[in-house]
CSV table of C-alpha atoms in Angstrom, one decimal:
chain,number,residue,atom,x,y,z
A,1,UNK,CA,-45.1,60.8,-14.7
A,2,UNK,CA,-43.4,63.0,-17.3
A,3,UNK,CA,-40.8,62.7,-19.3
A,4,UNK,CA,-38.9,65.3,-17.7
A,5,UNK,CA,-38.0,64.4,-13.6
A,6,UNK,CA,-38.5,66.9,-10.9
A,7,UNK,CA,-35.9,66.3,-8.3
A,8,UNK,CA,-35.4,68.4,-5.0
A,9,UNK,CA,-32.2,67.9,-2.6
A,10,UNK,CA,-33.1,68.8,0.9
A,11,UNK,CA,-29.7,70.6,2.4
A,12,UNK,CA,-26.5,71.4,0.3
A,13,UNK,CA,-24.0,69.5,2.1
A,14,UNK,CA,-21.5,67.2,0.9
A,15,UNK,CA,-24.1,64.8,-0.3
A,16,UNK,CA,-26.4,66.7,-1.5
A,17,UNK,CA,-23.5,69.1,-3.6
A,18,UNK,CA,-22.0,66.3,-5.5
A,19,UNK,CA,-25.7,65.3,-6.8
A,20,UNK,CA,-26.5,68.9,-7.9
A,21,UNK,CA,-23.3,69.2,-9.6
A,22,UNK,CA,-23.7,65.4,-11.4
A,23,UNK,CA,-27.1,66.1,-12.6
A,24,UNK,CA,-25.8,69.6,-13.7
A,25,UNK,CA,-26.4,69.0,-17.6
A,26,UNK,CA,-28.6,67.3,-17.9
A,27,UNK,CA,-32.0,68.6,-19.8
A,28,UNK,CA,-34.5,65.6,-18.3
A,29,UNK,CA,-34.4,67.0,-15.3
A,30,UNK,CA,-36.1,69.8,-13.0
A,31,UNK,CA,-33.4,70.4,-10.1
A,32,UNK,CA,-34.1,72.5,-6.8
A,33,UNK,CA,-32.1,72.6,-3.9
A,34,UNK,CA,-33.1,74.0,-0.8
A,35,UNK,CA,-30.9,74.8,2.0
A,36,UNK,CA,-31.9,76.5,5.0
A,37,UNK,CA,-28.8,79.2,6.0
A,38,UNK,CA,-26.9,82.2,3.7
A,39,UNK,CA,-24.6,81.4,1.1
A,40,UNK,CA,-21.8,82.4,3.4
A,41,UNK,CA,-23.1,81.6,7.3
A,42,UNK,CA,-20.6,78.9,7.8
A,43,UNK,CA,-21.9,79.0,11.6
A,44,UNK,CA,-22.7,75.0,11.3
A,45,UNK,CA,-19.0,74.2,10.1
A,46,UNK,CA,-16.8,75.6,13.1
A,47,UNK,CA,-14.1,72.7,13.1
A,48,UNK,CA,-12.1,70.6,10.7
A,49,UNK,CA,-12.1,67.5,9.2
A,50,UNK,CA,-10.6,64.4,7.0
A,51,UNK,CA,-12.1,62.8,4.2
A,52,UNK,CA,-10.7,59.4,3.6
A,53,UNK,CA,-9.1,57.8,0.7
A,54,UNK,CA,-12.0,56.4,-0.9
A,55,UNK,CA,-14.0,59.6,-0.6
A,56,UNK,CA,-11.8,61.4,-3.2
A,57,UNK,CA,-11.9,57.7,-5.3
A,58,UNK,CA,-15.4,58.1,-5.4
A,59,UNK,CA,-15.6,61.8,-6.3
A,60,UNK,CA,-12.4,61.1,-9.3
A,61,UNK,CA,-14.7,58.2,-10.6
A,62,UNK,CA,-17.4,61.0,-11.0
A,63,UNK,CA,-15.1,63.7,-11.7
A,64,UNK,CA,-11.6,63.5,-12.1
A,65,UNK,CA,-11.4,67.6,-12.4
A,66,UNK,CA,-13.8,68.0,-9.5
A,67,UNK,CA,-11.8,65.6,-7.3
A,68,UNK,CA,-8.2,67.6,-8.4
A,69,UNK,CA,-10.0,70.9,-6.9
A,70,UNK,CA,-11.5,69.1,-4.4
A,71,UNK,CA,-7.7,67.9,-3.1
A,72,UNK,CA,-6.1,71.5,-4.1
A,73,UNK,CA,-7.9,73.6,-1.9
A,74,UNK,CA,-7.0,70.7,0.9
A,75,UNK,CA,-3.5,69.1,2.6
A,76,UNK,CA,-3.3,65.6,2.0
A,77,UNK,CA,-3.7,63.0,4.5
A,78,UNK,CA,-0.9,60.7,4.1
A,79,UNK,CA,-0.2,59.2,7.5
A,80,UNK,CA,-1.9,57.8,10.9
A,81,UNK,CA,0.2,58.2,14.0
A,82,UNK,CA,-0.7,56.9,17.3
A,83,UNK,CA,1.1,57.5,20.8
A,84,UNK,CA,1.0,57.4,24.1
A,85,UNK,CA,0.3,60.5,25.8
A,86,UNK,CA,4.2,60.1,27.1
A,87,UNK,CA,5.0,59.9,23.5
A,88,UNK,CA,5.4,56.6,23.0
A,89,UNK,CA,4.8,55.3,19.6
A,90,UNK,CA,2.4,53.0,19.1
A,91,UNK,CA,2.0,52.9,15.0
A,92,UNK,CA,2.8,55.0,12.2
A,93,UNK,CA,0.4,53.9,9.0
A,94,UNK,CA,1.5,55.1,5.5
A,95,UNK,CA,-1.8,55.2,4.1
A,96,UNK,CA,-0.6,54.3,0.9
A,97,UNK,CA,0.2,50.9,2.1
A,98,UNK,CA,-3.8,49.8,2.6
A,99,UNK,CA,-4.7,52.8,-0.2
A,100,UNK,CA,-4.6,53.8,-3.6
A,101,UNK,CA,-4.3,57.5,-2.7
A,102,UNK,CA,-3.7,60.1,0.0
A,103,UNK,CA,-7.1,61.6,2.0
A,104,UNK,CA,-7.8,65.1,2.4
A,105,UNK,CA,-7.7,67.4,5.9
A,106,UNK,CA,-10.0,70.5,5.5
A,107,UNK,CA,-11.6,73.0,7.2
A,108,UNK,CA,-16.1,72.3,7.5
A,109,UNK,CA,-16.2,75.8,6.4
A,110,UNK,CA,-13.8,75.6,3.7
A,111,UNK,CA,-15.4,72.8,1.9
A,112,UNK,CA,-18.8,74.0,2.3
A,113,UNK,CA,-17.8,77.2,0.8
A,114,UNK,CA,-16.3,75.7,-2.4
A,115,UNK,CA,-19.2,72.9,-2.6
A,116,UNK,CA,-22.1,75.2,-2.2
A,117,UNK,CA,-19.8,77.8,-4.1
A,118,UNK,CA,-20.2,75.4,-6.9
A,119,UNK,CA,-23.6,75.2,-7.3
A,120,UNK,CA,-25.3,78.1,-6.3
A,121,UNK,CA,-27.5,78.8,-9.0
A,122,UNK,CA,-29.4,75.6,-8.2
A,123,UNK,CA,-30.0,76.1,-4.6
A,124,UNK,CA,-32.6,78.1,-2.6
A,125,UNK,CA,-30.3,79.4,0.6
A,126,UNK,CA,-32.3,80.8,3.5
A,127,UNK,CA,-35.0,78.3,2.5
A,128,UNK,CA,-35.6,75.7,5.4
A,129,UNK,CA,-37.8,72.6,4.6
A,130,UNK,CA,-40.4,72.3,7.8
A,131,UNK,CA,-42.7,69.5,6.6
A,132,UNK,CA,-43.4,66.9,3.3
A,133,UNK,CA,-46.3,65.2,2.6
A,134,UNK,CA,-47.5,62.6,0.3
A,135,UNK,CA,-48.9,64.1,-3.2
A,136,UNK,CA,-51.4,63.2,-5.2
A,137,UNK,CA,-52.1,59.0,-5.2
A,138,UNK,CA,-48.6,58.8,-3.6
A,139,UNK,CA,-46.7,59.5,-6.9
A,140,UNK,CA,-45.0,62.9,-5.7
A,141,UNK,CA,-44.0,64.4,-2.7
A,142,UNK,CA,-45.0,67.7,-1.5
A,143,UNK,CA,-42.7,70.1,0.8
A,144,UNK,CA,-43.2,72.6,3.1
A,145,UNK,CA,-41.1,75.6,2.6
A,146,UNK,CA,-40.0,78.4,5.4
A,147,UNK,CA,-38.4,81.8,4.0
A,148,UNK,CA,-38.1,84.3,6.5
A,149,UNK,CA,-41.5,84.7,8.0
A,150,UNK,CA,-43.8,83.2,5.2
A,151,UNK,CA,-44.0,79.5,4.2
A,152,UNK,CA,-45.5,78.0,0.9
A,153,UNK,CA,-45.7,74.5,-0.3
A,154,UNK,CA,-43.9,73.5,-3.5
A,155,UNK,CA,-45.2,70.5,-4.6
A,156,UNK,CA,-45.2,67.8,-7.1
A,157,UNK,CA,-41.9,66.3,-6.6
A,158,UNK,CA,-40.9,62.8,-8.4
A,159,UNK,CA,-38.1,62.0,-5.7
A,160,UNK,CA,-36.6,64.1,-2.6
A,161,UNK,CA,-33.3,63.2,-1.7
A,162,UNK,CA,-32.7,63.6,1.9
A,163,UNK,CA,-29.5,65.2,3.3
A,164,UNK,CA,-30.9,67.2,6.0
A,165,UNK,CA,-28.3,65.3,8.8
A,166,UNK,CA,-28.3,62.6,11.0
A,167,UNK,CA,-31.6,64.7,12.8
A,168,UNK,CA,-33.7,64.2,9.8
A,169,UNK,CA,-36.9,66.1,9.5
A,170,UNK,CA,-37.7,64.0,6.5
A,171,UNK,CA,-36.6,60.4,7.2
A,172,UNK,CA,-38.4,61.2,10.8
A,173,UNK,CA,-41.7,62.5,9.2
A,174,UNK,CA,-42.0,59.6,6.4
A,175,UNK,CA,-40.4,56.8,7.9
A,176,UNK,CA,-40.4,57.1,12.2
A,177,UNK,CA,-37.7,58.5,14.2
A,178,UNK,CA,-34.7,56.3,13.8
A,179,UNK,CA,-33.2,54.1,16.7
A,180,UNK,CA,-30.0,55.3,17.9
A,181,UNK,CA,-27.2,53.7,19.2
A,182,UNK,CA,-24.9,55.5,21.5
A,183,UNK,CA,-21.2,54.1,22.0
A,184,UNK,CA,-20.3,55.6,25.2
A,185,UNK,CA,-18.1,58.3,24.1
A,186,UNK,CA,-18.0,62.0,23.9
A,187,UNK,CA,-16.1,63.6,21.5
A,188,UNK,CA,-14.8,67.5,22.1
A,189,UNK,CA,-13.7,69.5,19.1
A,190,UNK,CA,-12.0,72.8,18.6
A,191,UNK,CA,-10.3,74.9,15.6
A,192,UNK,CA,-7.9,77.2,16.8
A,193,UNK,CA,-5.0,79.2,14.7
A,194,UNK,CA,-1.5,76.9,14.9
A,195,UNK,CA,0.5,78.4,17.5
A,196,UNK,CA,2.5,75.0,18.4
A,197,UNK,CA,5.7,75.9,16.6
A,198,UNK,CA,5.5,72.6,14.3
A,199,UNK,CA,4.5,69.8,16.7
A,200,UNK,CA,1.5,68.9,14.4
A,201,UNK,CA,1.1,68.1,10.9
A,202,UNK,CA,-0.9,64.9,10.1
A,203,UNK,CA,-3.4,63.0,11.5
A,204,UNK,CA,-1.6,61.9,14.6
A,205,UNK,CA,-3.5,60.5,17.9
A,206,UNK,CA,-2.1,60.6,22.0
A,207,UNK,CA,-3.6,58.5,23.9
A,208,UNK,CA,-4.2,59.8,27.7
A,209,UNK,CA,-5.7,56.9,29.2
A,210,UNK,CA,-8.8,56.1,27.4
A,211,UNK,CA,-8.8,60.3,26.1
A,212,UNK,CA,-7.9,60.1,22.6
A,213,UNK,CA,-6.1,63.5,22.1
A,214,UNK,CA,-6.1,63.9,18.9
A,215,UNK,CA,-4.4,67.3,16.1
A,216,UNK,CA,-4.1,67.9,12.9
A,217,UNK,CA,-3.3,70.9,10.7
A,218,UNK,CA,-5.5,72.2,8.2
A,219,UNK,CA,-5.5,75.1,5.4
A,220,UNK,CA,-5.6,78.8,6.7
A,221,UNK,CA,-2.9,77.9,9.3
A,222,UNK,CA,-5.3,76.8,11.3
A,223,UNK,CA,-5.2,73.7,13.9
A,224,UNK,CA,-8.0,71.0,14.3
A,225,UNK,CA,-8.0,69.5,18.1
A,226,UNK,CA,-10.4,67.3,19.7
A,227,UNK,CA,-10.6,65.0,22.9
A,228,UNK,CA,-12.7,62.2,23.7
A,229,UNK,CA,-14.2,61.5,27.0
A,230,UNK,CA,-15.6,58.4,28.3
A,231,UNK,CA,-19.7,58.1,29.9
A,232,UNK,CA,-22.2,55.6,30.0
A,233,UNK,CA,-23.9,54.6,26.6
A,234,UNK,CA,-27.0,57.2,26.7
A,235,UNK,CA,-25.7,59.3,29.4
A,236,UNK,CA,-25.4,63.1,28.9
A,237,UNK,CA,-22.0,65.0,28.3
A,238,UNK,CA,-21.0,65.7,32.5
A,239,UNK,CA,-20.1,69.1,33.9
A,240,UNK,CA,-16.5,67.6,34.4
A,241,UNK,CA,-16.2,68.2,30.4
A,242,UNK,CA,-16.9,71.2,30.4
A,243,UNK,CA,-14.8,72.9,32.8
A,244,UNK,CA,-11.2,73.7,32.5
A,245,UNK,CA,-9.9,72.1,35.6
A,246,UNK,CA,-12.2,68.9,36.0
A,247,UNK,CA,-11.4,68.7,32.1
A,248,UNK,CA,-7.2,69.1,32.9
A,249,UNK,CA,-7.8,66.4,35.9
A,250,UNK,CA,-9.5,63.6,33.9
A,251,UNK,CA,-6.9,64.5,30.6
A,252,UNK,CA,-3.7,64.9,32.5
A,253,UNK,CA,-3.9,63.7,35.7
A,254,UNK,CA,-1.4,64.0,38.5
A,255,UNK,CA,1.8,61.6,38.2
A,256,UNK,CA,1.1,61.3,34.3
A,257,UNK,CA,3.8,62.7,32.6
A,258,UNK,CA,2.7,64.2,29.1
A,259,UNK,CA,4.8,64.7,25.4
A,260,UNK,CA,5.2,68.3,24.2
A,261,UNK,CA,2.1,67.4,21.6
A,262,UNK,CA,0.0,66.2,24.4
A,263,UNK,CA,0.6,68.7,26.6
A,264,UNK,CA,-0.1,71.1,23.9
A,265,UNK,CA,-3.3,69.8,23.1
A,266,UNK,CA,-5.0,69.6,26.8
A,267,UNK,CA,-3.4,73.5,27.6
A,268,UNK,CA,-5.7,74.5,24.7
A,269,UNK,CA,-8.9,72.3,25.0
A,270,UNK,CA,-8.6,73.4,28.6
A,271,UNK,CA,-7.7,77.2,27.9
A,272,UNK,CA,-11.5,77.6,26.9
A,273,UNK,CA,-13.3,74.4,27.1
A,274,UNK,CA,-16.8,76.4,26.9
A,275,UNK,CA,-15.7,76.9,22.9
A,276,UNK,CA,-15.7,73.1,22.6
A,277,UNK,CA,-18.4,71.3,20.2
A,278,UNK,CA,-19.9,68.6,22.2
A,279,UNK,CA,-21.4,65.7,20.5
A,280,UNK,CA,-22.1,61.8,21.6
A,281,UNK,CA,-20.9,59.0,19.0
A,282,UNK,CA,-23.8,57.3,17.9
A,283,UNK,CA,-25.4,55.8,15.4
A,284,UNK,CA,-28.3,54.2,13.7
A,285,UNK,CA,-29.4,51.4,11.1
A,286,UNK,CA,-29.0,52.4,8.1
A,287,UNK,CA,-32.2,52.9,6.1
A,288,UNK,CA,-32.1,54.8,2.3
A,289,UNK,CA,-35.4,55.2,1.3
A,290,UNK,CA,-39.1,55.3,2.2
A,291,UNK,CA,-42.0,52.7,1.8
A,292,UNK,CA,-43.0,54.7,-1.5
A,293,UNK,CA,-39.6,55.2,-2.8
A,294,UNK,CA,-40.3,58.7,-3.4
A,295,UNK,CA,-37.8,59.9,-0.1
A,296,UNK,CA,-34.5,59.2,-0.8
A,297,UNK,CA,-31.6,59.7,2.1
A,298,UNK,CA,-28.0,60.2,2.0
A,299,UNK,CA,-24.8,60.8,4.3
A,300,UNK,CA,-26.1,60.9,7.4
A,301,UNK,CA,-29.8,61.3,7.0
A,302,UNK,CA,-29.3,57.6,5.2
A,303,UNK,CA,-26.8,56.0,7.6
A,304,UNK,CA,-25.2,58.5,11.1
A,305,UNK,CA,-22.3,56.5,12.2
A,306,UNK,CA,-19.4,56.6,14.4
A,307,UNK,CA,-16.9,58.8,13.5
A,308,UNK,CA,-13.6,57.3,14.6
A,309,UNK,CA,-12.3,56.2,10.8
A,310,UNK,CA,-13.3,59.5,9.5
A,311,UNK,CA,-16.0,58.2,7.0
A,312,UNK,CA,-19.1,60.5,7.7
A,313,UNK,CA,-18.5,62.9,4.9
A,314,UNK,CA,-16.3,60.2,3.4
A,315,UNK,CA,-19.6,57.9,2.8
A,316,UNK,CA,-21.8,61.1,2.0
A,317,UNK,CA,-19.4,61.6,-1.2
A,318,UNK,CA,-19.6,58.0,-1.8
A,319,UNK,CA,-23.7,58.2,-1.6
A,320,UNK,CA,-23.6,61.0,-4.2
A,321,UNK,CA,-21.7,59.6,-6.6
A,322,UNK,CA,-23.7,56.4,-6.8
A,323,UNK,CA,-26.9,58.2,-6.5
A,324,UNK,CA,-25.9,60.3,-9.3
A,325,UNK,CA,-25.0,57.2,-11.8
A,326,UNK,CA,-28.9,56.0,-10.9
A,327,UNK,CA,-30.4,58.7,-11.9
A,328,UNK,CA,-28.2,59.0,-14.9
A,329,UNK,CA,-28.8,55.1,-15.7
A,330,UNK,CA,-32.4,55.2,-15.0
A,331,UNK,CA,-33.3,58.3,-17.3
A,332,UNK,CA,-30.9,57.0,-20.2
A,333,UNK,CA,-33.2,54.0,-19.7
A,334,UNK,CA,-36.4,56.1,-19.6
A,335,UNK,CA,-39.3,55.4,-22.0
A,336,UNK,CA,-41.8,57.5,-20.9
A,337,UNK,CA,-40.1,58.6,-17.8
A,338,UNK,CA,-37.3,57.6,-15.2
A,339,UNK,CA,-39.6,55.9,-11.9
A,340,UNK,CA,-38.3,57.1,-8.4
A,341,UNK,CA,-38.7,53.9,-6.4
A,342,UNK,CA,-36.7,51.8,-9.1
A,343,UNK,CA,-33.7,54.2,-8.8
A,344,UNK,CA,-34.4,54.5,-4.6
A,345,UNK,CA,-34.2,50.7,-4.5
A,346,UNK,CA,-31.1,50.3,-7.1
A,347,UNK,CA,-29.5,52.6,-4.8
A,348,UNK,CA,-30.3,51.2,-1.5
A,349,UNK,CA,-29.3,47.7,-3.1
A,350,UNK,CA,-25.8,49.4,-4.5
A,351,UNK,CA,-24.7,50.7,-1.0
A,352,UNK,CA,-26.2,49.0,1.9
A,353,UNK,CA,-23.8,46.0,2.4
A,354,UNK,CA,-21.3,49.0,1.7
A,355,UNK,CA,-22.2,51.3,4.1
A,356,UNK,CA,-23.2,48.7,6.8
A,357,UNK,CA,-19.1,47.0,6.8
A,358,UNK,CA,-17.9,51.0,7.6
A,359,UNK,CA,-20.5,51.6,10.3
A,360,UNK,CA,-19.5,47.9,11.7
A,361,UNK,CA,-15.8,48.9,11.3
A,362,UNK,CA,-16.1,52.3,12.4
A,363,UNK,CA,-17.6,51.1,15.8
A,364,UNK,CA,-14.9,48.3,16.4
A,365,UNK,CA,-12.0,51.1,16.1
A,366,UNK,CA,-13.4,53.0,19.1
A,367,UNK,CA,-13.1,50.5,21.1
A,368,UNK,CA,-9.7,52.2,22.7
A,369,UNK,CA,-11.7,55.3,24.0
A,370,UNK,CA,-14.4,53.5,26.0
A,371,UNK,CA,-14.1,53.7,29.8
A,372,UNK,CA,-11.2,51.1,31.3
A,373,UNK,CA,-9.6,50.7,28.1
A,374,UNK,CA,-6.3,50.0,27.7
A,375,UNK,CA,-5.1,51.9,24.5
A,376,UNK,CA,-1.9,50.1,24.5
A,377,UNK,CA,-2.7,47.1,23.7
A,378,UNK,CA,-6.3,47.7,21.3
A,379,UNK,CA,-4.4,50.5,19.2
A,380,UNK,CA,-1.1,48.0,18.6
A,381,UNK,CA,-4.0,45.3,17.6
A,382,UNK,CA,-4.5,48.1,14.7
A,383,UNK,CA,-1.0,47.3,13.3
A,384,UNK,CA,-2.7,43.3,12.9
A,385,UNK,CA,-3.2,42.3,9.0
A,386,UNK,CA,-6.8,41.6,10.0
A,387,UNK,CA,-7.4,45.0,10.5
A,388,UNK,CA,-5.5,46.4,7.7
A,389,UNK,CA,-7.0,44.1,5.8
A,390,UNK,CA,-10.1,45.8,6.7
A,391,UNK,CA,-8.4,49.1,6.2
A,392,UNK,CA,-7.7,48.5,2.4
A,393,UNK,CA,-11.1,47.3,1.8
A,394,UNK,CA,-12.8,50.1,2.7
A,395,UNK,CA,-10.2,52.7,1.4
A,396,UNK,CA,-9.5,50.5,-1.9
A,397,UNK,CA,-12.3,47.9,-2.4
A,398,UNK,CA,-15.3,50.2,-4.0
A,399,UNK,CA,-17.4,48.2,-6.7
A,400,UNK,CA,-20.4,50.0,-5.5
A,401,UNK,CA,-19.1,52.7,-6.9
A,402,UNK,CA,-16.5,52.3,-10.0
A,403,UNK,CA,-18.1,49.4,-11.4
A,404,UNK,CA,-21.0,50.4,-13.0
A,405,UNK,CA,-19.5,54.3,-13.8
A,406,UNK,CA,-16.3,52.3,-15.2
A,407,UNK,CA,-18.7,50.3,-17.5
A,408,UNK,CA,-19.2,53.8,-19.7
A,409,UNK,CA,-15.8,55.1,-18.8
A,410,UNK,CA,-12.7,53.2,-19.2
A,411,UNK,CA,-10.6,55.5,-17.5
């Protein structure tokens, strides 16, 4: 191998982003990125989202200037409110009480603009990665490349870091097609201009039966709104979902008397349910590299989880910025070249007990949203120290990734 590494990143997501812009400088390394739409298609980023605590720890470890535009461009998630859907209060978390700082609400195609924004020089948009294959004595790998209507193979890659999505192309080509998990919960999700006269700000959560209705506000004066809906682990979304009036019956149904925010939020899911974006929770063991090393993943190509504790993109930025220390470690460490599988395993050995106490956690918080739940009584079990115990460890407790950066700065 030479002296000089020859990275690709495979999509430029969150993930994938924060490594182009860590590895930025440096000289001993040749960086490609290849992501598959336009510069500006944000066509794949249609709702909102929040980024916990510990995702903008991570990324002030890496960058302090980086995280400060990161929250700028954001509102800050400062509180967790859960009701009944008749308004009553269940809890109202400060975060600050199980965190060292605020999270972030955002728009998907807000942050991708700014991320991808960022580095744009290194990435090849319109470029979408069809195939890999092992190069020559399994010490590189070798990718397939589609631009428009012509493909080519670029080949002779040291490492390929994976964050191509919880549908991996990569992890399924090298490694088998993941198992997946599926929770029993669909999730509906809609961004839609803020027209409720200040009934939302914050992450706040009615519960309608076991349908989480769930708002928050986001830049752009836009409105972030989602429902879930309750089916058989493995089943498909039903009809009844996707229909404005079997929707309204199964969200608000007769006799149940609904707050001005609830009310609010099943008039506009049901308005236009056919605008909704679908998706099943699931998940699936986490796995970060493959037999050779050489295939590295990250976010959720690495480790698709359930979403409930908002840590999808959250874990993605912690990935990154432990990813990017490894490389950094390993090539300061170089003589006569940084080796991919040393860095792949350091990495996977860094995050997997990490990664694996979210997904468990992540999956317990759901549990108010499965079919026959009673949301009064698991969401006040939220307010129990055990589970903000568990809380502040994930938002606070972060060795993986301050430790070893905070070894070469003190700050």
């Amino acid at each position: 191998m030479s002296t000089r590494m020859r990275i690709a990143v495979v999509g430029c997501g969150v993930a994938g982003s924060v490594v182009l812009h860590g590895l930025r400088e440096r000289d001993d390394v040749e960086l490609v990125c290849f992501e598959k739409v336009a510069t500006a298609d944000q066509v794949d980023a249609g709702t909102g989202l929040n980024i916990g605590p510990n995702g903008l720890k991570a990324l002030a470890s890496l960058d302090a200037a980086l995280a400060a535009e990161f929250a700028a461009r954001s509102l800050p998630w400062r509180r967790w409110a859960v009701n009944l859907a008749d308004g009553t209060p269940v809890f109202d978390l400060d975060l600050l009480s199980v965190a060292d700082n605020p999270g972030i609400r955002v728009r998907w195609a807000s942050l991708y603009d700014f991320l991808r924004g960022m580095v744009a020089p290194r990435v090849q948009f319109c470029s979408d990665v069809t195939d890999v294959r092992r190069g020559a004595a399994g010490r590189t790998l070798d990718l397939q490349v589609r631009e428009g209507a012509g493909e080519r193979w670029e080949c002779g890659f040291d490492l390929v870091i994976a964050g191509d999505g919880r549908y991996s192309m990569l992890r399924e080509r090298l490694m088998g097609r993941p198992a997946v998990r599926h929770l029993g919960i669909a999730l509906g999700r809609s961004l839609l201009p803020d027209e409720s006269g200040g009934l939302f700000d914050d992450y706040s959560q009615w519960f309608s039966g076991p349908h989480r209705l769930f708002a928050f506000k986001v830049p752009g004066g836009q409105l972030y709104l989602t429902t879930s809906y309750p089916l058989e682990p493995g089943d498909p979304i039903p009809d009844s979902a996707r229909h404005g009036a079997s929707l309204r019956a199964a969200l608000a149904p007769a006799g149940r008397h609904l707050c001005d925010q609830a009310a609010y939020i099943v008039d506009k899911l049901c308005e236009a349910p056919q605008a909704l974006h679908w998706s099943r929770v699931q998940e699936a063991d986490a796995a970060f590299h493959d037999a050779s090393g050489r295939l590295l993943l990250v976010g959720d190509a690495a480790h698709p989880m359930a979403p409930t504790l908002g840590q999808g993109a959250t874990q993605a930025l912690e990935d990154a910025v432990a990813l990017v220390d490894e490389i950094r470690r390993a090539l300061d460490g170089a003589v006569g070249g940084a080796q991919a599988p040393d860095i792949s395993r350091a990495f996977a050995a860094r995050r997997r007990e990490r990664v694996e106490f979210v997904a468990r956690l992540s999956w317990a918080a759901s549990d108010s949203m499965l079919a026959g739940a009673q949301p009064a009584v698991t969401e006040a079990a939220k307010r129990d120290p055990a589970f903000l115990a568990h809380l502040s460890r994930m938002y606070r407790d972060c060795p993986q990734l301050t430790a070893r950066l905070g070894e070469e700065s003190p700050a």
